[in-house]
Amino acid sequence: GSFSLTDDAALLAVPEHHKLVVTTDSVIEAVHVLPDATPEQYAMKLVRRNLSDLAAMGAKPWRYLLNIRIPRGTDRDWFVRFSQALLREQERFG
């Protein structure tokens, strides 16, 4: 569904008799997390913020969209820690 990552769109096939709820809340430094937030805190906030929106609508999580803007010079370790935290959140909340 990602068009081989050549575009910023996706085609999602929704199973018959189902509806698709899409949410993509951002997590912004100094607005939603403290300026010194860890990569793990960003990942947790990002996943849980969107899960909260889904739960409020009575929807179950199926897939997620990730929009990310990171300052230049952010080191590889930040991305590793962020990715590992995303994986833990996925496993925790299914």
PDB file of N, CA and C in Angstrom:
ATOM      1  N   GLY A   1       0.789  -1.209   0.000  1.00  0.00           N
ATOM      2  CA  GLY A   1       0.000   0.000   0.000  1.00  0.00           C
ATOM      3  C   GLY A   1       0.823   1.261   0.000  1.00  0.00           C
ATOM      4  N   SER A   2       2.138   1.155   0.087  1.00  0.00           N
ATOM      5  CA  SER A   2       2.964   2.363   0.189  1.00  0.00           C
ATOM      6  C   SER A   2       3.525   2.822  -1.139  1.00  0.00           C
ATOM      7  N   PHE A   3       3.125   2.198  -2.253  1.00  0.00           N
ATOM      8  CA  PHE A   3       3.620   2.577  -3.572  1.00  0.00           C
ATOM      9  C   PHE A   3       5.148   2.559  -3.624  1.00  0.00           C
ATOM     10  N   SER A   4       5.750   1.567  -3.004  1.00  0.00           N
ATOM     11  CA  SER A   4       7.213   1.411  -2.958  1.00  0.00           C
ATOM     12  C   SER A   4       7.899   2.652  -2.402  1.00  0.00           C
ATOM     13  N   LEU A   5       7.228   3.361  -1.528  1.00  0.00           N
ATOM     14  CA  LEU A   5       7.744   4.574  -0.889  1.00  0.00           C
ATOM     15  C   LEU A   5       8.161   5.636  -1.889  1.00  0.00           C
ATOM     16  N   THR A   6       7.494   5.684  -3.047  1.00  0.00           N
ATOM     17  CA  THR A   6       7.811   6.692  -4.057  1.00  0.00           C
ATOM     18  C   THR A   6       6.838   7.864  -4.011  1.00  0.00           C
ATOM     19  N   ASP A   7       5.878   7.829  -3.125  1.00  0.00           N
ATOM     20  CA  ASP A   7       4.911   8.905  -3.011  1.00  0.00           C
ATOM     21  C   ASP A   7       4.521   9.033  -1.546  1.00  0.00           C
ATOM     22  N   ASP A   8       3.874  10.121  -1.199  1.00  0.00           N
ATOM     23  CA  ASP A   8       3.457  10.298   0.190  1.00  0.00           C
ATOM     24  C   ASP A   8       1.978   9.960   0.365  1.00  0.00           C
ATOM     25  N   ALA A   9       1.584   8.864  -0.247  1.00  0.00           N
ATOM     26  CA  ALA A   9       0.206   8.405  -0.165  1.00  0.00           C
ATOM     27  C   ALA A   9       0.185   6.892  -0.004  1.00  0.00           C
ATOM     28  N   ALA A  10      -0.944   6.386   0.428  1.00  0.00           N
ATOM     29  CA  ALA A  10      -1.108   4.940   0.560  1.00  0.00           C
ATOM     30  C   ALA A  10      -2.522   4.568   0.142  1.00  0.00           C
ATOM     31  N   LEU A  11      -2.660   3.385  -0.365  1.00  0.00           N
ATOM     32  CA  LEU A  11      -3.956   2.837  -0.741  1.00  0.00           C
ATOM     33  C   LEU A  11      -4.286   1.742   0.261  1.00  0.00           C
ATOM     34  N   LEU A  12      -5.363   1.913   0.988  1.00  0.00           N
ATOM     35  CA  LEU A  12      -5.737   0.965   2.025  1.00  0.00           C
ATOM     36  C   LEU A  12      -7.023   0.256   1.639  1.00  0.00           C
ATOM     37  N   ALA A  13      -6.976  -1.050   1.643  1.00  0.00           N
ATOM     38  CA  ALA A  13      -8.168  -1.851   1.379  1.00  0.00           C
ATOM     39  C   ALA A  13      -8.849  -2.112   2.720  1.00  0.00           C
ATOM     40  N   VAL A  14     -10.076  -1.683   2.838  1.00  0.00           N
ATOM     41  CA  VAL A  14     -10.824  -1.850   4.080  1.00  0.00           C
ATOM     42  C   VAL A  14     -11.712  -3.080   3.948  1.00  0.00           C
ATOM     43  N   PRO A  15     -11.605  -4.003   4.914  1.00  0.00           N
ATOM     44  CA  PRO A  15     -12.445  -5.197   4.849  1.00  0.00           C
ATOM     45  C   PRO A  15     -13.938  -4.824   4.780  1.00  0.00           C
ATOM     46  N   GLU A  16     -14.688  -5.634   4.072  1.00  0.00           N
ATOM     47  CA  GLU A  16     -16.127  -5.405   3.931  1.00  0.00           C
ATOM     48  C   GLU A  16     -16.776  -5.303   5.305  1.00  0.00           C
ATOM     49  N   HIS A  17     -17.733  -4.420   5.418  1.00  0.00           N
ATOM     50  CA  HIS A  17     -18.492  -4.189   6.650  1.00  0.00           C
ATOM     51  C   HIS A  17     -17.649  -3.544   7.753  1.00  0.00           C
ATOM     52  N   HIS A  18     -16.557  -2.912   7.379  1.00  0.00           N
ATOM     53  CA  HIS A  18     -15.727  -2.178   8.336  1.00  0.00           C
ATOM     54  C   HIS A  18     -15.617  -0.730   7.892  1.00  0.00           C
ATOM     55  N   LYS A  19     -15.277   0.127   8.811  1.00  0.00           N
ATOM     56  CA  LYS A  19     -15.011   1.529   8.518  1.00  0.00           C
ATOM     57  C   LYS A  19     -13.586   1.825   8.965  1.00  0.00           C
ATOM     58  N   LEU A  20     -12.981   2.801   8.333  1.00  0.00           N
ATOM     59  CA  LEU A  20     -11.596   3.163   8.649  1.00  0.00           C
ATOM     60  C   LEU A  20     -11.584   4.532   9.311  1.00  0.00           C
ATOM     61  N   VAL A  21     -11.012   4.595  10.508  1.00  0.00           N
ATOM     62  CA  VAL A  21     -10.809   5.855  11.214  1.00  0.00           C
ATOM     63  C   VAL A  21      -9.331   6.181  11.103  1.00  0.00           C
ATOM     64  N   VAL A  22      -9.006   7.378  10.638  1.00  0.00           N
ATOM     65  CA  VAL A  22      -7.615   7.782  10.478  1.00  0.00           C
ATOM     66  C   VAL A  22      -7.343   8.960  11.396  1.00  0.00           C
ATOM     67  N   THR A  23      -6.270   8.861  12.152  1.00  0.00           N
ATOM     68  CA  THR A  23      -5.842   9.960  13.012  1.00  0.00           C
ATOM     69  C   THR A  23      -4.334  10.103  12.879  1.00  0.00           C
ATOM     70  N   THR A  24      -3.854  11.311  12.921  1.00  0.00           N
ATOM     71  CA  THR A  24      -2.415  11.538  12.858  1.00  0.00           C
ATOM     72  C   THR A  24      -2.063  12.795  13.647  1.00  0.00           C
ATOM     73  N   ASP A  25      -2.169  12.686  14.965  1.00  0.00           N
ATOM     74  CA  ASP A  25      -1.781  13.787  15.843  1.00  0.00           C
ATOM     75  C   ASP A  25      -0.277  13.917  15.886  1.00  0.00           C
ATOM     76  N   SER A  26       0.176  15.129  15.894  1.00  0.00           N
ATOM     77  CA  SER A  26       1.608  15.401  16.025  1.00  0.00           C
ATOM     78  C   SER A  26       1.979  15.495  17.495  1.00  0.00           C
ATOM     79  N   VAL A  27       3.248  15.322  17.764  1.00  0.00           N
ATOM     80  CA  VAL A  27       3.802  15.559  19.088  1.00  0.00           C
ATOM     81  C   VAL A  27       4.880  16.616  18.904  1.00  0.00           C
ATOM     82  N   ILE A  28       4.654  17.774  19.487  1.00  0.00           N
ATOM     83  CA  ILE A  28       5.523  18.919  19.271  1.00  0.00           C
ATOM     84  C   ILE A  28       6.280  19.250  20.553  1.00  0.00           C
ATOM     85  N   GLU A  29       7.586  19.420  20.378  1.00  0.00           N
ATOM     86  CA  GLU A  29       8.444  19.773  21.507  1.00  0.00           C
ATOM     87  C   GLU A  29       7.972  21.080  22.130  1.00  0.00           C
ATOM     88  N   ALA A  30       7.963  21.115  23.448  1.00  0.00           N
ATOM     89  CA  ALA A  30       7.579  22.271  24.261  1.00  0.00           C
ATOM     90  C   ALA A  30       6.069  22.550  24.221  1.00  0.00           C
ATOM     91  N   VAL A  31       5.324  21.738  23.468  1.00  0.00           N
ATOM     92  CA  VAL A  31       3.866  21.837  23.473  1.00  0.00           C
ATOM     93  C   VAL A  31       3.291  20.567  24.098  1.00  0.00           C
ATOM     94  N   HIS A  32       3.712  19.396  23.574  1.00  0.00           N
ATOM     95  CA  HIS A  32       3.202  18.116  24.057  1.00  0.00           C
ATOM     96  C   HIS A  32       4.207  17.339  24.899  1.00  0.00           C
ATOM     97  N   VAL A  33       5.465  17.636  24.728  1.00  0.00           N
ATOM     98  CA  VAL A  33       6.526  17.022  25.538  1.00  0.00           C
ATOM     99  C   VAL A  33       7.502  18.120  25.968  1.00  0.00           C
ATOM    100  N   LEU A  34       8.207  17.876  27.038  1.00  0.00           N
ATOM    101  CA  LEU A  34       9.187  18.849  27.526  1.00  0.00           C
ATOM    102  C   LEU A  34      10.351  18.970  26.543  1.00  0.00           C
ATOM    103  N   PRO A  35      11.020  20.113  26.524  1.00  0.00           N
ATOM    104  CA  PRO A  35      12.135  20.313  25.584  1.00  0.00           C
ATOM    105  C   PRO A  35      13.254  19.278  25.702  1.00  0.00           C
ATOM    106  N   ASP A  36      13.417  18.687  26.867  1.00  0.00           N
ATOM    107  CA  ASP A  36      14.487  17.691  27.041  1.00  0.00           C
ATOM    108  C   ASP A  36      13.945  16.252  27.015  1.00  0.00           C
ATOM    109  N   ALA A  37      12.797  16.056  26.368  1.00  0.00           N
ATOM    110  CA  ALA A  37      12.185  14.726  26.309  1.00  0.00           C
ATOM    111  C   ALA A  37      13.106  13.735  25.600  1.00  0.00           C
ATOM    112  N   THR A  38      13.066  12.511  26.060  1.00  0.00           N
ATOM    113  CA  THR A  38      13.871  11.447  25.468  1.00  0.00           C
ATOM    114  C   THR A  38      13.171  10.898  24.224  1.00  0.00           C
ATOM    115  N   PRO A  39      13.909  10.192  23.372  1.00  0.00           N
ATOM    116  CA  PRO A  39      13.267   9.543  22.223  1.00  0.00           C
ATOM    117  C   PRO A  39      12.150   8.595  22.654  1.00  0.00           C
ATOM    118  N   GLU A  40      12.354   7.924  23.766  1.00  0.00           N
ATOM    119  CA  GLU A  40      11.350   6.994  24.282  1.00  0.00           C
ATOM    120  C   GLU A  40      10.066   7.740  24.662  1.00  0.00           C
ATOM    121  N   GLN A  41      10.216   8.909  25.279  1.00  0.00           N
ATOM    122  CA  GLN A  41       9.046   9.697  25.665  1.00  0.00           C
ATOM    123  C   GLN A  41       8.291  10.199  24.439  1.00  0.00           C
ATOM    124  N   TYR A  42       9.027  10.585  23.400  1.00  0.00           N
ATOM    125  CA  TYR A  42       8.376  10.995  22.154  1.00  0.00           C
ATOM    126  C   TYR A  42       7.555   9.843  21.572  1.00  0.00           C
ATOM    127  N   ALA A  43       8.145   8.667  21.508  1.00  0.00           N
ATOM    128  CA  ALA A  43       7.451   7.511  20.933  1.00  0.00           C
ATOM    129  C   ALA A  43       6.207   7.159  21.742  1.00  0.00           C
ATOM    130  N   MET A  44       6.348   7.130  23.054  1.00  0.00           N
ATOM    131  CA  MET A  44       5.211   6.803  23.903  1.00  0.00           C
ATOM    132  C   MET A  44       4.082   7.815  23.726  1.00  0.00           C
ATOM    133  N   LYS A  45       4.423   9.084  23.739  1.00  0.00           N
ATOM    134  CA  LYS A  45       3.413  10.134  23.605  1.00  0.00           C
ATOM    135  C   LYS A  45       2.730  10.043  22.244  1.00  0.00           C
ATOM    136  N   LEU A  46       3.515   9.818  21.216  1.00  0.00           N
ATOM    137  CA  LEU A  46       2.980   9.740  19.857  1.00  0.00           C
ATOM    138  C   LEU A  46       1.965   8.605  19.724  1.00  0.00           C
ATOM    139  N   VAL A  47       2.326   7.422  20.171  1.00  0.00           N
ATOM    140  CA  VAL A  47       1.432   6.266  20.048  1.00  0.00           C
ATOM    141  C   VAL A  47       0.206   6.432  20.939  1.00  0.00           C
ATOM    142  N   ARG A  48       0.417   6.792  22.177  1.00  0.00           N
ATOM    143  CA  ARG A  48      -0.695   6.848  23.127  1.00  0.00           C
ATOM    144  C   ARG A  48      -1.664   7.985  22.826  1.00  0.00           C
ATOM    145  N   ARG A  49      -1.161   9.069  22.301  1.00  0.00           N
ATOM    146  CA  ARG A  49      -2.020  10.200  21.926  1.00  0.00           C
ATOM    147  C   ARG A  49      -2.995   9.784  20.821  1.00  0.00           C
ATOM    148  N   ASN A  50      -2.494   9.058  19.847  1.00  0.00           N
ATOM    149  CA  ASN A  50      -3.343   8.608  18.751  1.00  0.00           C
ATOM    150  C   ASN A  50      -4.261   7.461  19.174  1.00  0.00           C
ATOM    151  N   LEU A  51      -3.772   6.573  20.034  1.00  0.00           N
ATOM    152  CA  LEU A  51      -4.631   5.507  20.555  1.00  0.00           C
ATOM    153  C   LEU A  51      -5.797   6.087  21.341  1.00  0.00           C
ATOM    154  N   SER A  52      -5.547   7.159  22.051  1.00  0.00           N
ATOM    155  CA  SER A  52      -6.601   7.820  22.808  1.00  0.00           C
ATOM    156  C   SER A  52      -7.704   8.335  21.877  1.00  0.00           C
ATOM    157  N   ASP A  53      -7.303   8.918  20.749  1.00  0.00           N
ATOM    158  CA  ASP A  53      -8.286   9.389  19.772  1.00  0.00           C
ATOM    159  C   ASP A  53      -9.126   8.232  19.237  1.00  0.00           C
ATOM    160  N   LEU A  54      -8.467   7.120  18.938  1.00  0.00           N
ATOM    161  CA  LEU A  54      -9.188   5.952  18.426  1.00  0.00           C
ATOM    162  C   LEU A  54     -10.155   5.401  19.469  1.00  0.00           C
ATOM    163  N   ALA A  55      -9.685   5.294  20.703  1.00  0.00           N
ATOM    164  CA  ALA A  55     -10.535   4.771  21.773  1.00  0.00           C
ATOM    165  C   ALA A  55     -11.760   5.657  21.978  1.00  0.00           C
ATOM    166  N   ALA A  56     -11.577   6.964  21.860  1.00  0.00           N
ATOM    167  CA  ALA A  56     -12.695   7.892  22.036  1.00  0.00           C
ATOM    168  C   ALA A  56     -13.766   7.687  20.966  1.00  0.00           C
ATOM    169  N   MET A  57     -13.372   7.136  19.827  1.00  0.00           N
ATOM    170  CA  MET A  57     -14.318   6.872  18.744  1.00  0.00           C
ATOM    171  C   MET A  57     -14.776   5.414  18.726  1.00  0.00           C
ATOM    172  N   GLY A  58     -14.316   4.623  19.677  1.00  0.00           N
ATOM    173  CA  GLY A  58     -14.694   3.221  19.727  1.00  0.00           C
ATOM    174  C   GLY A  58     -13.997   2.380  18.671  1.00  0.00           C
ATOM    175  N   ALA A  59     -12.873   2.873  18.164  1.00  0.00           N
ATOM    176  CA  ALA A  59     -12.138   2.177  17.099  1.00  0.00           C
ATOM    177  C   ALA A  59     -10.979   1.367  17.687  1.00  0.00           C
ATOM    178  N   LYS A  60     -10.615   0.316  16.999  1.00  0.00           N
ATOM    179  CA  LYS A  60      -9.478  -0.513  17.393  1.00  0.00           C
ATOM    180  C   LYS A  60      -8.287  -0.174  16.496  1.00  0.00           C
ATOM    181  N   PRO A  61      -7.087  -0.118  17.060  1.00  0.00           N
ATOM    182  CA  PRO A  61      -5.914   0.172  16.224  1.00  0.00           C
ATOM    183  C   PRO A  61      -5.646  -0.954  15.227  1.00  0.00           C
ATOM    184  N   TRP A  62      -5.233  -0.579  14.029  1.00  0.00           N
ATOM    185  CA  TRP A  62      -4.943  -1.552  12.974  1.00  0.00           C
ATOM    186  C   TRP A  62      -3.580  -1.257  12.367  1.00  0.00           C
ATOM    187  N   ARG A  63      -3.355  -0.055  11.936  1.00  0.00           N
ATOM    188  CA  ARG A  63      -2.095   0.416  11.373  1.00  0.00           C
ATOM    189  C   ARG A  63      -1.884   1.840  11.872  1.00  0.00           C
ATOM    190  N   TYR A  64      -0.693   2.395  11.616  1.00  0.00           N
ATOM    191  CA  TYR A  64      -0.536   3.797  11.953  1.00  0.00           C
ATOM    192  C   TYR A  64       0.331   4.531  10.942  1.00  0.00           C
ATOM    193  N   LEU A  65       0.096   5.839  10.903  1.00  0.00           N
ATOM    194  CA  LEU A  65       0.886   6.739  10.074  1.00  0.00           C
ATOM    195  C   LEU A  65       1.909   7.414  10.982  1.00  0.00           C
ATOM    196  N   LEU A  66       3.077   7.631  10.465  1.00  0.00           N
ATOM    197  CA  LEU A  66       4.103   8.308  11.254  1.00  0.00           C
ATOM    198  C   LEU A  66       4.595   9.509  10.474  1.00  0.00           C
ATOM    199  N   ASN A  67       4.373  10.677  11.039  1.00  0.00           N
ATOM    200  CA  ASN A  67       4.898  11.920  10.489  1.00  0.00           C
ATOM    201  C   ASN A  67       5.973  12.393  11.453  1.00  0.00           C
ATOM    202  N   ILE A  68       7.154  12.620  10.948  1.00  0.00           N
ATOM    203  CA  ILE A  68       8.239  12.979  11.856  1.00  0.00           C
ATOM    204  C   ILE A  68       9.098  14.090  11.256  1.00  0.00           C
ATOM    205  N   ARG A  69       9.426  15.045  12.080  1.00  0.00           N
ATOM    206  CA  ARG A  69      10.327  16.133  11.704  1.00  0.00           C
ATOM    207  C   ARG A  69      11.358  16.240  12.817  1.00  0.00           C
ATOM    208  N   ILE A  70      12.584  15.978  12.457  1.00  0.00           N
ATOM    209  CA  ILE A  70      13.681  15.947  13.424  1.00  0.00           C
ATOM    210  C   ILE A  70      14.744  16.951  12.984  1.00  0.00           C
ATOM    211  N   PRO A  71      15.300  17.689  13.918  1.00  0.00           N
ATOM    212  CA  PRO A  71      16.343  18.659  13.546  1.00  0.00           C
ATOM    213  C   PRO A  71      17.564  17.990  12.910  1.00  0.00           C
ATOM    214  N   ARG A  72      18.171  18.678  11.972  1.00  0.00           N
ATOM    215  CA  ARG A  72      19.428  18.179  11.396  1.00  0.00           C
ATOM    216  C   ARG A  72      20.432  17.964  12.502  1.00  0.00           C
ATOM    217  N   GLY A  73      21.263  16.987  12.283  1.00  0.00           N
ATOM    218  CA  GLY A  73      22.305  16.707  13.264  1.00  0.00           C
ATOM    219  C   GLY A  73      21.865  15.760  14.362  1.00  0.00           C
ATOM    220  N   THR A  74      20.593  15.345  14.345  1.00  0.00           N
ATOM    221  CA  THR A  74      20.139  14.374  15.335  1.00  0.00           C
ATOM    222  C   THR A  74      20.898  13.079  15.080  1.00  0.00           C
ATOM    223  N   ASP A  75      21.510  12.550  16.116  1.00  0.00           N
ATOM    224  CA  ASP A  75      22.375  11.387  15.914  1.00  0.00           C
ATOM    225  C   ASP A  75      21.598  10.095  15.735  1.00  0.00           C
ATOM    226  N   ARG A  76      22.271   9.107  15.201  1.00  0.00           N
ATOM    227  CA  ARG A  76      21.672   7.801  14.894  1.00  0.00           C
ATOM    228  C   ARG A  76      21.087   7.152  16.142  1.00  0.00           C
ATOM    229  N   ASP A  77      21.736   7.336  17.269  1.00  0.00           N
ATOM    230  CA  ASP A  77      21.270   6.734  18.515  1.00  0.00           C
ATOM    231  C   ASP A  77      19.847   7.187  18.858  1.00  0.00           C
ATOM    232  N   TRP A  78      19.526   8.460  18.571  1.00  0.00           N
ATOM    233  CA  TRP A  78      18.183   8.965  18.841  1.00  0.00           C
ATOM    234  C   TRP A  78      17.158   8.145  18.065  1.00  0.00           C
ATOM    235  N   PHE A  79      17.438   7.902  16.783  1.00  0.00           N
ATOM    236  CA  PHE A  79      16.515   7.144  15.937  1.00  0.00           C
ATOM    237  C   PHE A  79      16.407   5.683  16.378  1.00  0.00           C
ATOM    238  N   VAL A  80      17.509   5.099  16.793  1.00  0.00           N
ATOM    239  CA  VAL A  80      17.496   3.721  17.285  1.00  0.00           C
ATOM    240  C   VAL A  80      16.610   3.628  18.522  1.00  0.00           C
ATOM    241  N   ARG A  81      16.813   4.519  19.462  1.00  0.00           N
ATOM    242  CA  ARG A  81      16.022   4.503  20.697  1.00  0.00           C
ATOM    243  C   ARG A  81      14.547   4.773  20.413  1.00  0.00           C
ATOM    244  N   PHE A  82      14.260   5.716  19.527  1.00  0.00           N
ATOM    245  CA  PHE A  82      12.887   6.036  19.150  1.00  0.00           C
ATOM    246  C   PHE A  82      12.215   4.821  18.513  1.00  0.00           C
ATOM    247  N   SER A  83      12.910   4.182  17.580  1.00  0.00           N
ATOM    248  CA  SER A  83      12.364   3.001  16.890  1.00  0.00           C
ATOM    249  C   SER A  83      12.121   1.854  17.851  1.00  0.00           C
ATOM    250  N   GLN A  84      13.044   1.634  18.762  1.00  0.00           N
ATOM    251  CA  GLN A  84      12.872   0.559  19.742  1.00  0.00           C
ATOM    252  C   GLN A  84      11.673   0.847  20.649  1.00  0.00           C
ATOM    253  N   ALA A  85      11.504   2.101  21.025  1.00  0.00           N
ATOM    254  CA  ALA A  85      10.363   2.476  21.859  1.00  0.00           C
ATOM    255  C   ALA A  85       9.053   2.312  21.088  1.00  0.00           C
ATOM    256  N   LEU A  86       9.041   2.655  19.798  1.00  0.00           N
ATOM    257  CA  LEU A  86       7.845   2.428  18.980  1.00  0.00           C
ATOM    258  C   LEU A  86       7.483   0.948  18.952  1.00  0.00           C
ATOM    259  N   LEU A  87       8.484   0.106  18.791  1.00  0.00           N
ATOM    260  CA  LEU A  87       8.246  -1.338  18.770  1.00  0.00           C
ATOM    261  C   LEU A  87       7.643  -1.800  20.096  1.00  0.00           C
ATOM    262  N   ARG A  88       8.171  -1.322  21.203  1.00  0.00           N
ATOM    263  CA  ARG A  88       7.622  -1.702  22.515  1.00  0.00           C
ATOM    264  C   ARG A  88       6.167  -1.246  22.649  1.00  0.00           C
ATOM    265  N   GLU A  89       5.874  -0.046  22.172  1.00  0.00           N
ATOM    266  CA  GLU A  89       4.496   0.452  22.238  1.00  0.00           C
ATOM    267  C   GLU A  89       3.569  -0.397  21.360  1.00  0.00           C
ATOM    268  N   GLN A  90       4.027  -0.756  20.174  1.00  0.00           N
ATOM    269  CA  GLN A  90       3.245  -1.623  19.283  1.00  0.00           C
ATOM    270  C   GLN A  90       2.932  -2.942  19.967  1.00  0.00           C
ATOM    271  N   GLU A  91       3.946  -3.533  20.564  1.00  0.00           N
ATOM    272  CA  GLU A  91       3.753  -4.830  21.232  1.00  0.00           C
ATOM    273  C   GLU A  91       2.829  -4.685  22.437  1.00  0.00           C
ATOM    274  N   ARG A  92       2.956  -3.606  23.165  1.00  0.00           N
ATOM    275  CA  ARG A  92       2.144  -3.405  24.359  1.00  0.00           C
ATOM    276  C   ARG A  92       0.665  -3.234  24.007  1.00  0.00           C
ATOM    277  N   PHE A  93       0.386  -2.451  22.960  1.00  0.00           N
ATOM    278  CA  PHE A  93      -0.999  -2.105  22.649  1.00  0.00           C
ATOM    279  C   PHE A  93      -1.580  -2.853  21.448  1.00  0.00           C
ATOM    280  N   GLY A  94      -0.768  -3.700  20.828  1.00  0.00           N
ATOM    281  CA  GLY A  94      -1.270  -4.514  19.716  1.00  0.00           C
ATOM    282  C   GLY A  94      -1.628  -3.706  18.494  1.00  0.00           C
TER     283      GLY A  94
END
